Amino acid sequence: VQLQASGGGLVQAGGSLKLSCVTSLHTFSNQGMAWFRQAPGKEREFVAAIRGRADSTYYADSVKGRFTVSVDRTKVTLYLQLNSLKPEDTAVYYCAAASTGTRPIVSAVRLASAYIYWGQGTLVTVSS
């Protein structure tokens, strides 16, 4: 499975960006997908996830209410809408997929180990 993330860039605080993750998957049915990010000098952290057919969504507390994860089933593409951006959102954002046709259990949704396919990352820089 190949994942290609794009949409990052330089934006002022308070601005918006929309990240895309084009996949080589044939379907998102029952497929767990997620976004993680890694800031300079920090560990990779969970941002948002969408879990399987029910499209249940999950967010890190730090982005809840500002970021929205979604999928386009026709294009088999994952999105992350970033609004009200803050300088602390600056990071490389990675999309990730669980094993094909599977979704992590709820308790594992926020764990990087639950996802086995990773995109190359797209850099988001938020200036103050």
Short mmCIF file of C-alpha atoms in Angstrom, two decimals:
data_model
loop_
_atom_site.label_atom_id
_atom_site.label_comp_id
_atom_site.label_asym_id
_atom_site.label_seq_id
_atom_site.Cartn_x
_atom_site.Cartn_y
_atom_site.Cartn_z
CA VAL A 1 0.00 0.00 0.00
CA GLN A 2 1.36 3.40 -0.95
CA LEU A 3 0.39 6.66 0.71
CA GLN A 4 1.24 10.08 -0.72
CA ALA A 5 0.69 13.08 1.54
CA SER A 6 0.57 16.63 0.25
CA GLY A 7 -0.84 20.06 1.04
CA GLY A 8 1.62 21.32 3.61
CA GLY A 9 3.10 24.79 3.49
CA LEU A 10 3.80 28.03 5.33
CA VAL A 11 0.81 29.75 6.90
CA GLN A 12 0.30 32.49 9.47
CA ALA A 13 -1.18 31.76 12.85
CA GLY A 14 -4.96 31.61 12.59
CA GLY A 15 -4.82 30.40 9.02
CA SER A 16 -5.95 27.14 7.43
CA LEU A 17 -4.56 24.32 5.34
CA LYS A 18 -5.99 21.11 3.92
CA LEU A 19 -3.76 18.06 3.77
CA SER A 20 -4.44 15.21 1.39
CA CYS A 21 -3.27 11.61 1.44
CA VAL A 22 -3.75 9.75 -1.82
CA THR A 23 -3.68 6.00 -1.31
CA SER A 24 -3.27 2.95 -3.51
CA LEU A 25 -6.05 1.22 -1.58
CA HIS A 26 -9.04 -0.05 -3.55
CA THR A 27 -11.53 0.85 -0.84
CA PHE A 28 -11.84 2.50 2.54
CA SER A 29 -14.42 -0.04 3.62
CA ASN A 30 -13.50 -1.20 7.13
CA GLN A 31 -10.14 0.59 6.76
CA GLY A 32 -8.48 2.40 9.64
CA MET A 33 -6.60 5.58 8.67
CA ALA A 34 -4.86 8.23 10.74
CA TRP A 35 -2.75 11.36 10.79
CA PHE A 36 0.29 11.77 13.01
CA ARG A 37 2.78 14.61 13.27
CA GLN A 38 6.35 15.09 14.40
CA ALA A 39 7.71 18.46 15.44
CA PRO A 40 11.47 19.16 15.42
CA GLY A 41 13.14 17.46 18.35
CA LYS A 42 9.94 15.76 19.47
CA GLU A 43 8.44 12.31 19.17
CA ARG A 44 5.76 11.49 16.63
CA GLU A 45 2.31 12.12 18.07
CA PHE A 46 -1.24 11.20 17.18
CA VAL A 47 -3.38 13.87 15.55
CA ALA A 48 -6.57 12.30 14.20
CA ALA A 49 -8.02 9.01 13.01
CA ILE A 50 -11.01 7.69 11.15
CA ARG A 51 -11.95 4.15 11.84
CA GLY A 52 -13.56 1.84 9.37
CA ARG A 53 -17.00 1.67 7.86
CA ALA A 54 -18.69 3.59 10.64
CA ASP A 55 -16.35 6.53 10.00
CA SER A 56 -15.87 7.06 13.68
CA THR A 57 -13.40 9.89 14.20
CA TYR A 58 -10.89 10.50 16.96
CA TYR A 59 -8.76 13.54 17.74
CA ALA A 60 -5.91 14.54 19.98
CA ASP A 61 -7.08 16.99 22.63
CA SER A 62 -4.68 19.60 21.25
CA VAL A 63 -6.45 19.72 17.87
CA LYS A 64 -10.05 18.92 18.77
CA GLY A 65 -12.41 21.56 17.42
CA ARG A 66 -9.78 22.91 15.00
CA PHE A 67 -8.88 19.93 12.79
CA THR A 68 -11.24 17.66 10.86
CA VAL A 69 -10.38 14.27 9.38
CA SER A 70 -12.40 12.96 6.47
CA VAL A 71 -12.27 10.59 3.51
CA ASP A 72 -13.38 10.68 -0.08
CA ARG A 73 -14.39 7.09 -0.77
CA THR A 74 -14.57 7.62 -4.51
CA LYS A 75 -10.99 8.90 -4.69
CA VAL A 76 -9.82 6.67 -1.81
CA THR A 77 -8.15 9.75 -0.35
CA LEU A 78 -7.77 10.83 3.26
CA TYR A 79 -7.94 14.49 4.25
CA LEU A 80 -7.09 16.62 7.24
CA GLN A 81 -8.54 20.13 7.40
CA LEU A 82 -6.46 22.33 9.68
CA ASN A 83 -8.13 25.51 10.94
CA SER A 84 -7.12 28.13 13.50
CA LEU A 85 -3.52 27.04 13.18
CA LYS A 86 -1.05 27.81 15.95
CA PRO A 87 2.76 27.95 15.88
CA GLU A 88 2.81 24.79 18.00
CA ASP A 89 1.11 22.95 15.12
CA THR A 90 4.34 23.24 13.15
CA ALA A 91 5.44 19.71 12.26
CA VAL A 92 5.78 17.13 9.54
CA TYR A 93 2.38 15.51 9.14
CA TYR A 94 2.18 11.84 8.21
CA CYS A 95 -0.78 9.82 7.02
CA ALA A 96 -0.96 6.19 8.04
CA ALA A 97 -3.05 3.13 7.28
CA ALA A 98 -3.80 -0.01 9.22
CA SER A 99 -3.40 -3.41 7.63
CA THR A 100 -5.54 -3.58 4.48
CA GLY A 101 -9.21 -4.00 5.27
CA THR A 102 -8.76 -3.75 9.01
CA ARG A 103 -9.30 -1.12 11.63
CA PRO A 104 -7.62 -0.78 15.00
CA ILE A 105 -9.61 -1.52 18.13
CA VAL A 106 -10.80 1.66 19.79
CA SER A 107 -8.16 1.51 22.51
CA ALA A 108 -5.39 1.38 19.88
CA VAL A 109 -6.61 4.08 17.52
CA ARG A 110 -4.12 6.64 18.85
CA LEU A 111 -1.11 4.33 18.75
CA ALA A 112 1.40 4.53 15.91
CA SER A 113 1.96 0.79 16.26
CA ALA A 114 -1.62 0.18 15.08
CA TYR A 115 -0.71 1.40 11.57
CA ILE A 116 1.67 -0.39 9.25
CA TYR A 117 1.66 1.81 6.15
CA TRP A 118 3.03 5.33 6.27
CA GLY A 119 3.27 8.21 3.83
CA GLN A 120 6.39 10.31 3.39
CA GLY A 121 5.10 13.31 5.33
CA THR A 122 4.26 16.90 4.44
CA LEU A 123 5.65 19.90 6.32
CA VAL A 124 3.32 22.41 7.94
CA THR A 125 4.94 25.59 9.22
CA VAL A 126 2.88 28.10 11.18
CA SER A 127 4.40 31.52 11.73
CA SER A 128 3.43 33.75 14.65
#
